[in-house]
Amino acid sequence: LGVALAMVACAVSVLINHDENIPSNSSQIVYPVLLFGGGLLTYLDAHRSKPIGTYSKSPGQDDGPVVQTALDRKLGYKIGMEIRHGIFMFLLWLVLLVGSIALVNRGYDNKYLEIFEIFYRTGSLVFGGGVVIVPMLQNEVVPKWMTDDQFFQGLGLAQSMPGPFFNFASFLGGTYAGLPGAIVANLGLMAPGFILIFAMLPFWSKARHYAWFQAIIKGLNASAIGLIGGGCVFLYAKSVRDAADAIVFVLCGGLASFYKFGAPQTIAMGALIGAGFAAFNLGHLPY
């Protein structure tokens, strides 16, 4: 079942980003629906007498309140947060999301608010990792802030740098509004995940023991993997435009996959190979 969910999520992701009849911003609704649907399907499947998927235990084996283990108590002590703190963090996330969207929709003219709203909304509505957000961000900033080429050049630059993938937000915000824009964009994209992690932590030590919760997480993970696959297809379609691009993709993919080159070294090799093709004017027919 997990493989099927990943395949469906990947196919839908590719479709909504490559169809002229589907609005470009529909991914902000479709992605959460796919994740929710994946979790719901595995939840329902786990309750069947003969489930399609494989689960560590059936939800029918959940027998009353969870007795916390020593590890759970240690985790709770380290976190130092109670249920009320988790609820507060969730409400904080929701207020920032709804408030920023409302202010922008009311026509409040401030470029830093615009940057924060775009990145906070994107960070709030997508799960599965950095690759998933690339098509969503492209729909938001191209061509308003930059060209397609500038967008992907910045993506390659951000990937070659140490730190999380979300550093790409700094490039996008900085291109539009300088250093303050870079800071606001990075904060906007990182804040939802940071806040929601702390909102979930007080519930985690208990919830993780329930079979129904484990089943939901399994469906969420499967759908997220599919969305990551769809993001990779999107990147390939947008980045590989001629034979030279395809050759760089194959060679660098081999270096990273089989020879264990790190991201900075792989990107540097790709730049050198690409420069060679450009210098000798090779491989530039449409691919």
Tab-separated table of C-alpha atoms in Angstrom:
chain	number	residue	atom	x	y	z
A	1	LEU	CA	0.000	0.000	0.000
A	2	GLY	CA	2.831	2.389	0.810
A	3	VAL	CA	4.345	1.952	-2.651
A	4	ALA	CA	0.956	2.576	-4.272
A	5	LEU	CA	0.456	5.757	-2.242
A	6	ALA	CA	3.917	6.999	-3.234
A	7	MET	CA	3.224	6.274	-6.910
A	8	VAL	CA	-0.115	8.110	-6.849
A	9	ALA	CA	1.351	11.108	-4.996
A	10	CYS	CA	4.233	11.296	-7.472
A	11	ALA	CA	1.925	11.055	-10.503
A	12	VAL	CA	-0.447	13.729	-9.185
A	13	SER	CA	2.477	16.004	-8.300
A	14	VAL	CA	3.876	15.736	-11.822
A	15	LEU	CA	0.441	16.346	-13.362
A	16	ILE	CA	-0.457	19.510	-11.462
A	17	ASN	CA	2.914	21.079	-12.227
A	18	HIS	CA	2.876	20.239	-15.948
A	19	ASP	CA	-0.669	20.917	-17.122
A	20	GLU	CA	-1.805	24.234	-18.578
A	21	ASN	CA	-5.413	23.648	-17.459
A	22	ILE	CA	-4.508	23.245	-13.768
A	23	PRO	CA	-3.733	26.458	-11.826
A	24	SER	CA	-0.066	26.716	-10.908
A	25	ASN	CA	-0.830	27.340	-7.231
A	26	SER	CA	-3.081	24.296	-6.846
A	27	SER	CA	-0.185	22.356	-5.305
A	28	GLN	CA	-0.729	24.326	-2.086
A	29	ILE	CA	-4.054	22.528	-1.707
A	30	VAL	CA	-3.326	19.241	-3.444
A	31	TYR	CA	-0.134	18.405	-1.514
A	32	PRO	CA	-1.747	18.550	1.955
A	33	VAL	CA	-4.748	16.610	0.610
A	34	LEU	CA	-2.439	13.861	-0.707
A	35	LEU	CA	-0.670	13.637	2.656
A	36	PHE	CA	-3.933	13.594	4.590
A	37	GLY	CA	-5.381	11.016	2.199
A	38	GLY	CA	-2.312	8.797	2.559
A	39	GLY	CA	-2.554	8.877	6.342
A	40	LEU	CA	-6.294	8.221	6.252
A	41	LEU	CA	-5.957	5.237	3.893
A	42	THR	CA	-3.292	3.524	6.001
A	43	TYR	CA	-5.355	4.242	9.136
A	44	LEU	CA	-8.395	2.549	7.583
A	45	ASP	CA	-6.310	-0.277	6.142
A	46	ALA	CA	-4.719	-1.007	9.523
A	47	HIS	CA	-8.201	-1.556	10.991
A	48	ARG	CA	-9.093	-4.233	8.421
A	49	SER	CA	-8.952	-7.894	9.399
A	50	LYS	CA	-6.654	-8.531	6.432
A	51	PRO	CA	-4.798	-5.275	5.748
A	52	ILE	CA	-3.023	-4.659	2.458
A	53	GLY	CA	-0.086	-2.951	4.130
A	54	THR	CA	2.282	-4.268	6.787
A	55	TYR	CA	2.012	-2.842	10.289
A	56	SER	CA	3.913	-3.596	13.490
A	57	LYS	CA	0.626	-4.200	15.295
A	58	SER	CA	-3.110	-3.783	14.755
A	59	PRO	CA	-4.923	-0.771	16.252
A	60	GLY	CA	-7.174	-3.350	17.921
A	61	GLN	CA	-4.209	-4.207	20.136
A	62	ASP	CA	-4.184	-0.745	21.684
A	63	ASP	CA	-5.349	-1.459	25.205
A	64	GLY	CA	-6.182	1.688	27.134
A	65	PRO	CA	-3.921	4.500	28.235
A	66	VAL	CA	-0.229	4.266	27.381
A	67	VAL	CA	2.125	3.555	30.262
A	68	GLN	CA	5.131	5.811	29.811
A	69	THR	CA	8.514	4.126	29.644
A	70	ALA	CA	11.683	5.458	31.242
A	71	LEU	CA	12.688	6.794	27.813
A	72	ASP	CA	9.366	8.619	27.481
A	73	ARG	CA	9.786	10.244	30.888
A	74	LYS	CA	13.348	11.234	30.038
A	75	LEU	CA	12.190	12.725	26.747
A	76	GLY	CA	9.399	14.625	28.482
A	77	TYR	CA	11.845	15.972	31.060
A	78	LYS	CA	14.238	17.172	28.361
A	79	ILE	CA	11.470	18.814	26.359
A	80	GLY	CA	10.053	20.560	29.423
A	81	MET	CA	6.731	21.285	27.700
A	82	GLU	CA	3.214	20.429	28.765
A	83	ILE	CA	0.101	19.866	26.665
A	84	ARG	CA	-0.976	23.494	27.115
A	85	HIS	CA	2.357	24.636	25.697
A	86	GLY	CA	1.833	22.474	22.628
A	87	ILE	CA	-1.647	23.927	22.088
A	88	PHE	CA	-0.226	27.451	22.424
A	89	MET	CA	2.443	26.731	19.789
A	90	PHE	CA	-0.166	25.343	17.390
A	91	LEU	CA	-2.323	28.446	17.851
A	92	LEU	CA	0.730	30.653	17.296
A	93	TRP	CA	1.400	28.873	13.988
A	94	LEU	CA	-2.233	29.289	12.948
A	95	VAL	CA	-2.429	32.980	13.880
A	96	LEU	CA	0.736	33.792	11.920
A	97	LEU	CA	-0.531	31.874	8.888
A	98	VAL	CA	-4.051	33.323	8.817
A	99	GLY	CA	-2.916	36.790	9.848
A	100	SER	CA	-0.228	37.161	7.178
A	101	ILE	CA	-2.542	35.860	4.449
A	102	ALA	CA	-5.322	38.210	5.558
A	103	LEU	CA	-3.062	41.269	5.599
A	104	VAL	CA	-1.728	40.561	2.099
A	105	ASN	CA	-5.210	39.890	0.719
A	106	ARG	CA	-6.450	43.168	2.215
A	107	GLY	CA	-3.871	44.993	0.101
A	108	TYR	CA	-1.429	45.929	2.854
A	109	ASP	CA	1.531	47.130	0.775
A	110	ASN	CA	4.785	46.020	2.362
A	111	LYS	CA	7.332	43.951	0.476
A	112	TYR	CA	8.681	42.310	3.635
A	113	LEU	CA	5.171	41.215	4.618
A	114	GLU	CA	4.747	39.891	1.084
A	115	ILE	CA	7.966	37.882	1.384
A	116	PHE	CA	7.056	36.540	4.815
A	117	GLU	CA	3.553	35.540	3.721
A	118	ILE	CA	4.778	33.644	0.644
A	119	PHE	CA	7.459	31.702	2.489
A	120	TYR	CA	5.482	31.111	5.684
A	121	ARG	CA	2.478	29.846	3.701
A	122	THR	CA	4.703	27.604	1.595
A	123	GLY	CA	6.497	26.241	4.646
A	124	SER	CA	3.182	25.568	6.365
A	125	LEU	CA	1.490	23.679	3.561
A	126	VAL	CA	4.185	21.319	2.360
A	127	PHE	CA	5.771	18.217	3.900
A	128	GLY	CA	8.460	15.899	2.667
A	129	GLY	CA	11.599	17.974	2.350
A	130	GLY	CA	13.176	20.735	0.336
A	131	VAL	CA	12.716	19.300	-3.159
A	132	VAL	CA	8.929	19.352	-2.723
A	133	ILE	CA	8.812	23.122	-2.253
A	134	VAL	CA	10.755	23.959	-5.436
A	135	PRO	CA	7.756	23.996	-7.831
A	136	MET	CA	5.676	25.882	-5.260
A	137	LEU	CA	8.329	28.563	-4.819
A	138	GLN	CA	8.898	28.828	-8.549
A	139	ASN	CA	5.196	29.524	-9.086
A	140	GLU	CA	5.401	32.307	-6.486
A	141	VAL	CA	8.577	34.143	-7.552
A	142	VAL	CA	8.946	33.526	-11.322
A	143	PRO	CA	8.675	35.780	-13.297
A	144	LYS	CA	7.700	38.379	-10.670
A	145	TRP	CA	11.044	38.439	-8.861
A	146	MET	CA	13.415	36.714	-11.282
A	147	THR	CA	13.718	34.620	-14.433
A	148	ASP	CA	13.638	30.820	-14.633
A	149	ASP	CA	17.399	30.735	-15.247
A	150	GLN	CA	18.132	32.880	-12.204
A	151	PHE	CA	15.872	30.681	-10.089
A	152	PHE	CA	17.690	27.455	-10.977
A	153	GLN	CA	21.123	29.074	-10.815
A	154	GLY	CA	20.292	30.128	-7.257
A	155	LEU	CA	19.057	26.623	-6.484
A	156	GLY	CA	22.355	25.145	-7.616
A	157	LEU	CA	24.306	27.727	-5.619
A	158	ALA	CA	22.271	27.066	-2.460
A	159	GLN	CA	22.703	23.308	-2.825
A	160	SER	CA	26.477	23.680	-3.052
A	161	MET	CA	26.616	25.513	0.276
A	162	PRO	CA	26.648	23.906	3.746
A	163	GLY	CA	23.444	24.018	5.763
A	164	PRO	CA	19.822	23.035	5.136
A	165	PHE	CA	18.108	23.163	1.768
A	166	PHE	CA	15.949	26.026	2.996
A	167	ASN	CA	18.936	28.364	2.650
A	168	PHE	CA	17.601	28.693	-0.895
A	169	ALA	CA	14.994	30.992	0.639
A	170	SER	CA	17.755	33.465	1.506
A	171	PHE	CA	18.762	33.685	-2.150
A	172	LEU	CA	15.175	34.246	-3.295
A	173	GLY	CA	14.394	36.860	-0.652
A	174	GLY	CA	17.752	38.572	-1.143
A	175	THR	CA	17.232	38.826	-4.901
A	176	TYR	CA	13.945	40.624	-4.313
A	177	ALA	CA	14.725	42.812	-1.296
A	178	GLY	CA	18.399	42.589	-0.377
A	179	LEU	CA	19.744	41.368	2.962
A	180	PRO	CA	16.556	42.174	4.944
A	181	GLY	CA	14.536	40.229	2.370
A	182	ALA	CA	16.899	37.250	2.688
A	183	ILE	CA	16.474	37.215	6.475
A	184	VAL	CA	12.675	37.523	6.304
A	185	ALA	CA	12.410	34.785	3.661
A	186	ASN	CA	14.549	32.369	5.663
A	187	LEU	CA	12.610	33.056	8.862
A	188	GLY	CA	9.318	32.686	7.021
A	189	LEU	CA	10.195	29.306	5.534
A	190	MET	CA	11.823	27.862	8.650
A	191	ALA	CA	9.333	29.133	11.229
A	192	PRO	CA	6.359	26.830	10.481
A	193	GLY	CA	8.368	23.643	10.895
A	194	PHE	CA	10.080	24.993	14.012
A	195	ILE	CA	6.792	26.007	15.647
A	196	LEU	CA	4.922	22.819	14.691
A	197	ILE	CA	7.707	20.598	16.021
A	198	PHE	CA	7.309	22.194	19.443
A	199	ALA	CA	3.522	21.999	19.108
A	200	MET	CA	3.779	18.239	18.537
A	201	LEU	CA	6.484	17.358	21.081
A	202	PRO	CA	4.246	17.276	24.194
A	203	PHE	CA	1.994	14.726	22.455
A	204	TRP	CA	4.720	12.640	20.845
A	205	SER	CA	5.854	10.485	23.769
A	206	LYS	CA	2.342	9.051	24.126
A	207	ALA	CA	1.055	9.156	20.552
A	208	ARG	CA	3.993	7.218	19.112
A	209	HIS	CA	2.966	4.102	21.071
A	210	TYR	CA	-0.515	3.851	19.521
A	211	ALA	CA	-0.832	1.534	16.519
A	212	TRP	CA	-3.381	3.815	14.820
A	213	PHE	CA	-0.920	6.734	15.024
A	214	GLN	CA	1.910	4.598	13.631
A	215	ALA	CA	-0.353	3.609	10.740
A	216	ILE	CA	-1.126	7.260	9.943
A	217	ILE	CA	2.574	8.164	9.997
A	218	LYS	CA	3.268	5.308	7.580
A	219	GLY	CA	0.772	6.722	5.084
A	220	LEU	CA	2.121	10.255	5.504
A	221	ASN	CA	5.671	9.057	4.879
A	222	ALA	CA	4.679	7.117	1.770
A	223	SER	CA	2.859	10.113	0.268
A	224	ALA	CA	5.758	12.413	1.162
A	225	ILE	CA	8.194	10.122	-0.664
A	226	GLY	CA	5.965	10.317	-3.734
A	227	LEU	CA	5.946	14.112	-3.576
A	228	ILE	CA	9.737	14.114	-3.381
A	229	GLY	CA	9.824	11.934	-6.501
A	230	GLY	CA	7.481	14.354	-8.262
A	231	GLY	CA	9.751	17.240	-7.261
A	232	CYS	CA	12.716	15.442	-8.840
A	233	VAL	CA	10.777	14.980	-12.085
A	234	PHE	CA	9.900	18.686	-12.014
A	235	LEU	CA	13.543	19.665	-11.531
A	236	TYR	CA	14.661	17.425	-14.387
A	237	ALA	CA	12.036	18.791	-16.783
A	238	LYS	CA	12.919	22.393	-15.948
A	239	SER	CA	16.707	22.017	-15.812
A	240	VAL	CA	17.597	19.571	-18.600
A	241	ARG	CA	16.969	21.434	-21.834
A	242	ASP	CA	19.630	20.137	-24.213
A	243	ALA	CA	22.041	17.233	-24.669
A	244	ALA	CA	24.792	18.968	-22.673
A	245	ASP	CA	22.442	19.316	-19.683
A	246	ALA	CA	21.489	15.631	-19.951
A	247	ILE	CA	25.153	14.533	-20.040
A	248	VAL	CA	25.956	16.672	-16.985
A	249	PHE	CA	22.966	15.095	-15.216
A	250	VAL	CA	24.112	11.548	-16.000
A	251	LEU	CA	27.754	12.131	-15.040
A	252	CYS	CA	26.992	14.035	-11.848
A	253	GLY	CA	24.275	11.549	-10.903
A	254	GLY	CA	26.827	8.762	-11.239
A	255	LEU	CA	29.402	10.641	-9.164
A	256	ALA	CA	26.902	11.249	-6.360
A	257	SER	CA	25.207	7.831	-6.421
A	258	PHE	CA	28.053	5.408	-7.057
A	259	TYR	CA	31.231	7.272	-6.140
A	260	LYS	CA	29.762	9.022	-3.092
A	261	PHE	CA	30.734	12.559	-4.098
A	262	GLY	CA	29.251	15.191	-1.772
A	263	ALA	CA	26.855	17.860	-3.042
A	264	PRO	CA	29.459	20.675	-3.266
A	265	GLN	CA	31.955	18.482	-5.151
A	266	THR	CA	29.260	17.155	-7.484
A	267	ILE	CA	27.993	20.642	-8.289
A	268	ALA	CA	31.553	21.875	-8.868
A	269	MET	CA	32.181	18.987	-11.284
A	270	GLY	CA	28.899	19.781	-13.040
A	271	ALA	CA	29.983	23.402	-13.425
A	272	LEU	CA	33.335	22.355	-14.905
A	273	ILE	CA	31.761	19.882	-17.329
A	274	GLY	CA	29.114	22.437	-18.323
A	275	ALA	CA	31.790	25.078	-18.866
A	276	GLY	CA	33.620	22.660	-21.154
A	277	PHE	CA	30.506	22.110	-23.267
A	278	ALA	CA	29.925	25.861	-23.457
A	279	ALA	CA	33.555	26.610	-24.385
A	280	PHE	CA	33.511	24.161	-27.293
A	281	ASN	CA	29.860	24.818	-28.191
A	282	LEU	CA	28.900	21.154	-27.873
A	283	GLY	CA	25.585	19.491	-27.106
A	284	HIS	CA	23.329	22.517	-27.332
A	285	LEU	CA	20.584	21.158	-29.551
A	286	PRO	CA	17.243	20.817	-27.687
A	287	TYR	CA	17.115	17.521	-25.834
